[in-house]
Tab-separated table of C-alpha atoms in Angstrom:
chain	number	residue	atom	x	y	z
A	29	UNK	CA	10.815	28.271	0.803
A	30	UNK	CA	11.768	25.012	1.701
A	31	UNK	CA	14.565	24.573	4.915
A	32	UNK	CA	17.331	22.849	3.053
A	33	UNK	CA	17.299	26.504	0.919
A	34	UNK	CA	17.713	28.354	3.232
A	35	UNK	CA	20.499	26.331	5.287
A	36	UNK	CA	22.200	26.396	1.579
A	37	UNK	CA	22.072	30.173	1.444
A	38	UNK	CA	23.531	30.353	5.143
A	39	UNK	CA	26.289	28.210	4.393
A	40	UNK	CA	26.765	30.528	1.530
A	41	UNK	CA	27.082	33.493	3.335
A	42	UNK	CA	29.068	31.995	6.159
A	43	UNK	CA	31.855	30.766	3.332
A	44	UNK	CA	31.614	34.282	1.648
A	45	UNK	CA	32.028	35.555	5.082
A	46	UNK	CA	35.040	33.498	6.181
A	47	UNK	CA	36.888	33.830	2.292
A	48	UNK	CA	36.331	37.793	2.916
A	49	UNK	CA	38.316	37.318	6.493
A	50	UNK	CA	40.571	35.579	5.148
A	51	UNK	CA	41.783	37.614	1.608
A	52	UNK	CA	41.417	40.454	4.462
A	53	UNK	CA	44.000	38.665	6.701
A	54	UNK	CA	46.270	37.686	4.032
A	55	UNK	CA	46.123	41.365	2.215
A	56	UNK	CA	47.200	42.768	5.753
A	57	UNK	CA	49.658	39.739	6.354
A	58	UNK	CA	51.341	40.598	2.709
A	59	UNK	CA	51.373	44.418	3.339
A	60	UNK	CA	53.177	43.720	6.703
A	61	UNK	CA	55.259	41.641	5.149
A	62	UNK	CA	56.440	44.765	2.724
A	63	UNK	CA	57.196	47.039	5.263
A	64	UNK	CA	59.337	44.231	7.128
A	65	UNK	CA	61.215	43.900	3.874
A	66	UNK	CA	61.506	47.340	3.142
A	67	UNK	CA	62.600	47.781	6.807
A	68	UNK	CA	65.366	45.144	6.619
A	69	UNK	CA	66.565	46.299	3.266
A	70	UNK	CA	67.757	49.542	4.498
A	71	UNK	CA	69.228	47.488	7.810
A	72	UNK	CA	71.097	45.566	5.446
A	73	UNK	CA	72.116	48.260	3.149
A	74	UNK	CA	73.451	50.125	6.379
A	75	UNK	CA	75.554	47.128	7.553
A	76	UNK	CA	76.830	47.179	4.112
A	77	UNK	CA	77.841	50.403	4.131
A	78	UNK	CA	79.781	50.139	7.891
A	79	UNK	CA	81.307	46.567	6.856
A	80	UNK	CA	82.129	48.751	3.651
A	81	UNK	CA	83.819	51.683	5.529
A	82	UNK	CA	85.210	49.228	8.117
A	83	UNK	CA	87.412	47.246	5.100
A	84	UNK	CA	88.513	50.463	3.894
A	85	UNK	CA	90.294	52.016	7.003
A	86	UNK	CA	91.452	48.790	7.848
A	87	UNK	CA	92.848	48.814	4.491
A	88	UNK	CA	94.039	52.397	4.699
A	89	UNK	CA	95.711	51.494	8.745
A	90	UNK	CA	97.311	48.322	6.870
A	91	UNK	CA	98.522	50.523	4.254
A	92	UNK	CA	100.225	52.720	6.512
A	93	UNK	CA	101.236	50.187	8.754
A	94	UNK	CA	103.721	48.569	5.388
A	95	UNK	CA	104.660	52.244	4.408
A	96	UNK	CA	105.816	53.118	7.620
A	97	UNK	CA	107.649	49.803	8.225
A	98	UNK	CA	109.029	49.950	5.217
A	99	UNK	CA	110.263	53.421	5.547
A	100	UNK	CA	111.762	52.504	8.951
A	101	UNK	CA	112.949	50.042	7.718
A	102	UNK	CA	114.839	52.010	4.960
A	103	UNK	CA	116.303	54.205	7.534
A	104	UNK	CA	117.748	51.065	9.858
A	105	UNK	CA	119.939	49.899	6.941
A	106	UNK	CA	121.070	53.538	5.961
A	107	UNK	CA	122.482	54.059	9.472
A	108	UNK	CA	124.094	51.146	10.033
A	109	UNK	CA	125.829	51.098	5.975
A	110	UNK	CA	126.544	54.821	7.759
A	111	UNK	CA	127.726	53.393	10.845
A	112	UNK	CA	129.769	50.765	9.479
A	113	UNK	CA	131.256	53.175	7.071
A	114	UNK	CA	131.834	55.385	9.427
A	115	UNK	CA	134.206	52.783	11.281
A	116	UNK	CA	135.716	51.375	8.227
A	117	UNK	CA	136.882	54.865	7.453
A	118	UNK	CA	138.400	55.482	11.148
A	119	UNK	CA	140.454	52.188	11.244
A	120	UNK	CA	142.008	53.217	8.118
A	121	UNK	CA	142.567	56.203	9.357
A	122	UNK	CA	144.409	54.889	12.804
A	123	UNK	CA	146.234	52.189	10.764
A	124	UNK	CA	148.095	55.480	8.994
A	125	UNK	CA	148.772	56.916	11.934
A	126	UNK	CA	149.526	54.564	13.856
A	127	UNK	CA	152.463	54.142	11.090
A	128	UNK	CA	153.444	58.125	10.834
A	129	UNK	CA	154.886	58.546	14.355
A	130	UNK	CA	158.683	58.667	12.686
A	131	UNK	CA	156.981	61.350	10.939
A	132	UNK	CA	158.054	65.087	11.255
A	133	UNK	CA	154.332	65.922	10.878
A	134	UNK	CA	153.411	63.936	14.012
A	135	UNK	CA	156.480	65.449	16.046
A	136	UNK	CA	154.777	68.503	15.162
A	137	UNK	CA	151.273	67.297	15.892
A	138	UNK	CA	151.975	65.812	19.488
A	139	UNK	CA	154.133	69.198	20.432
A	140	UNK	CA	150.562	70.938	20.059
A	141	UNK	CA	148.783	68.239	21.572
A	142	UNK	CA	150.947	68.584	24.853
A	143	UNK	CA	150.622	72.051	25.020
A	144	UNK	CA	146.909	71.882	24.728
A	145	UNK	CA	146.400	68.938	27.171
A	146	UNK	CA	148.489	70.733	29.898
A	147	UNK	CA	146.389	74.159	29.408
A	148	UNK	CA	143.211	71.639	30.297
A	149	UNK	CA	144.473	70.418	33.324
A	150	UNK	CA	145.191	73.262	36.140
A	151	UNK	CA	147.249	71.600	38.213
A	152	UNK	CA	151.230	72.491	38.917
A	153	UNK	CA	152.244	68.801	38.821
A	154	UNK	CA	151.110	66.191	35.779
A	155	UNK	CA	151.672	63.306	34.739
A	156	UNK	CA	151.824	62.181	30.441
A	157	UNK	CA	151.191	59.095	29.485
A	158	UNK	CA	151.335	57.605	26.052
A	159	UNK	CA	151.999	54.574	23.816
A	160	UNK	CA	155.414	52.858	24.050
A	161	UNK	CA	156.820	54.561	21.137
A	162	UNK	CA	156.041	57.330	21.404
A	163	UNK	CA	157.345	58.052	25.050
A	164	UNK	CA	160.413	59.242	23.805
A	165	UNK	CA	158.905	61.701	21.592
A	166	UNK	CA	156.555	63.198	24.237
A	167	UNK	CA	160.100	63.810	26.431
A	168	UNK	CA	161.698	65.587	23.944
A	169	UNK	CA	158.784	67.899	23.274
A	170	UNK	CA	158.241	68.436	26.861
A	171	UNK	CA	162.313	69.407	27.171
A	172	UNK	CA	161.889	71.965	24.036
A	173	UNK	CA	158.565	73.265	25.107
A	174	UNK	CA	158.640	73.528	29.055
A	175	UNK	CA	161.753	74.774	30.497
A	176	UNK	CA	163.078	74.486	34.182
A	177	UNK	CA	161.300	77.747	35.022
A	178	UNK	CA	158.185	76.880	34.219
A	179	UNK	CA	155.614	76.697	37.184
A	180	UNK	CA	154.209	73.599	35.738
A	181	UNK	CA	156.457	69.792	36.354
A	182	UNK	CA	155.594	67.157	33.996
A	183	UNK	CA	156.302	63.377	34.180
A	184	UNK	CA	155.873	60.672	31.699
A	185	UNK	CA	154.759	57.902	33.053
A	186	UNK	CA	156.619	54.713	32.583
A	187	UNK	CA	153.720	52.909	31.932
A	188	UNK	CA	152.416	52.799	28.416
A	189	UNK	CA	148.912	52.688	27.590
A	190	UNK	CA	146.826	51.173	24.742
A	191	UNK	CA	146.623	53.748	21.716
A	192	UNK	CA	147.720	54.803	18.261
A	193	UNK	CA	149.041	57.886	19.659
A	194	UNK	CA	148.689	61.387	21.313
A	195	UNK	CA	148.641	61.764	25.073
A	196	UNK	CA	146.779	61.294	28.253
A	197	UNK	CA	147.185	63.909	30.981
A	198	UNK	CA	146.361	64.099	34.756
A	199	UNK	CA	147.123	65.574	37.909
A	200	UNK	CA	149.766	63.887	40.181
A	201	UNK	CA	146.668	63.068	42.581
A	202	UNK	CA	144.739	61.579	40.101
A	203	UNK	CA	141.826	64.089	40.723
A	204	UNK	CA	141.500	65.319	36.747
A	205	UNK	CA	142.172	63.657	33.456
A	206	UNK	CA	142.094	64.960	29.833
A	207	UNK	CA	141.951	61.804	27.373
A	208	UNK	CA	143.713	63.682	24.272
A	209	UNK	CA	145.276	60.160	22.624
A	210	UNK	CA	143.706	60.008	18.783
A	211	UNK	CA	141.508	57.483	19.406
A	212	UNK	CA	139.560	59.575	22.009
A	213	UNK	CA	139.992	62.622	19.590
A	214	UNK	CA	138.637	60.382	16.558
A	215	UNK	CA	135.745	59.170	18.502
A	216	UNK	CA	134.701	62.667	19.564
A	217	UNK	CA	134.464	63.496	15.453
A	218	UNK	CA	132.259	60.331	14.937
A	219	UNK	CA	128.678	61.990	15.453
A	220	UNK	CA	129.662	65.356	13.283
A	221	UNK	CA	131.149	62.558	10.656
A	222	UNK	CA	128.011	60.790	11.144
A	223	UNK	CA	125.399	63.458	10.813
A	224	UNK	CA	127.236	64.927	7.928
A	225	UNK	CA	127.282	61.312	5.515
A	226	UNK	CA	122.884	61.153	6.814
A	227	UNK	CA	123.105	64.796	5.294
A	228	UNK	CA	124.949	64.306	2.116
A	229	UNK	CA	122.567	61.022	1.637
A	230	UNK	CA	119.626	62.586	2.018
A	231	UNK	CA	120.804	65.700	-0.619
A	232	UNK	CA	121.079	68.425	2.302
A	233	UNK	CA	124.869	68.766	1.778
């Protein structure tokens, strides 16, 4: 066998050799390559998923977020159309009687209110005071309802104050004082007027 054969069949081999290495390498290369792929699909199909369920309570937080704005929302503008109809109602109701003091009614009305006003205040000396017009008024009803005997002396002050009518009462040493003028007594109803227009609104009346 001549040496050029069998240099041929070495370089042969050594090709077969190296083409066998190398389908080897690439067949492992490929088959690594799977599993990487495999591995990063379900990496990517897990970020999917928490990007996914991320959007949606986002989405569900926003979506609460409007509701509840809007709701309180709703409720700002009910209370103040209450609120202002609340005081719309009142000053009607003080420009009336602020206009019924010639009224036998309100003769009658401020009798009571003096009586009530000097139960409040347990003192033996008091002083009244009240609008300008109605100062008259409040002497006559304290000469027809407290006579010389009584244990209690009242004054009226000669001093007016600022209201549609009724009285204010306190001791001669200015230690205690019942408001009992209508305003006062009108702004005391406010919160039961209040809470009972939210009530009828809201269908619990």
């Amino acid at each position: 066998m001549s040496s050029s054969s069998t240099l041929e069949r070495t370089i042969n081999k050594v090709i077969s050799q190296a083409e066998e290495d190398f389908i080897t390498q690439i067949d492992s290369s490929y088959q690594q390559s799977l599993k990487n792929l495999e591995a990063s699909r379900t990496k990517l199909e897990a970020e999917y998923n928490r990007i996914l369920e991320s959007a949606r309570k986002q989405a569900d937080n926003l979506k609460r977020q409007v509701v509840g704005s809007s709701r309180l929302a709703v409720r700002n503008k009910q209370l103040i159309l209450i609120e202002r109809a609340v005081n719309d109602t009142f000053e009607k109701a003080k420009t009336i009687l602020a206009s019924s003091n010639k009224e036998n009614s309100y003769r009658i009305l401020m009798t009571k209110i003096l009586k009530d006003s000097v139960r409040m205040i347990d003192s033996e000396e008091l002083i009244v005071e009240s609008n300008k017009n109605d100062i008259k008024l409040i002497e006559n009803a304290i000469a027809d309802s407290f006579n010389a005997n009584n244990k209690v002396k009242i004054k009226v002050s000669d001093r007016p104050i600022n209201t549609i009518g009724g009285i204010r009462v306190k001791s001669a040493d200015g230690s205690m004082t019942f408001d009992n003028t209508i305003d006062s007594r009108i702004e005391r109803l406010k919160p039961l007027i209040r809470k009972n227009i939210a009530q009828m609104l809201r269908g619990d009346i």
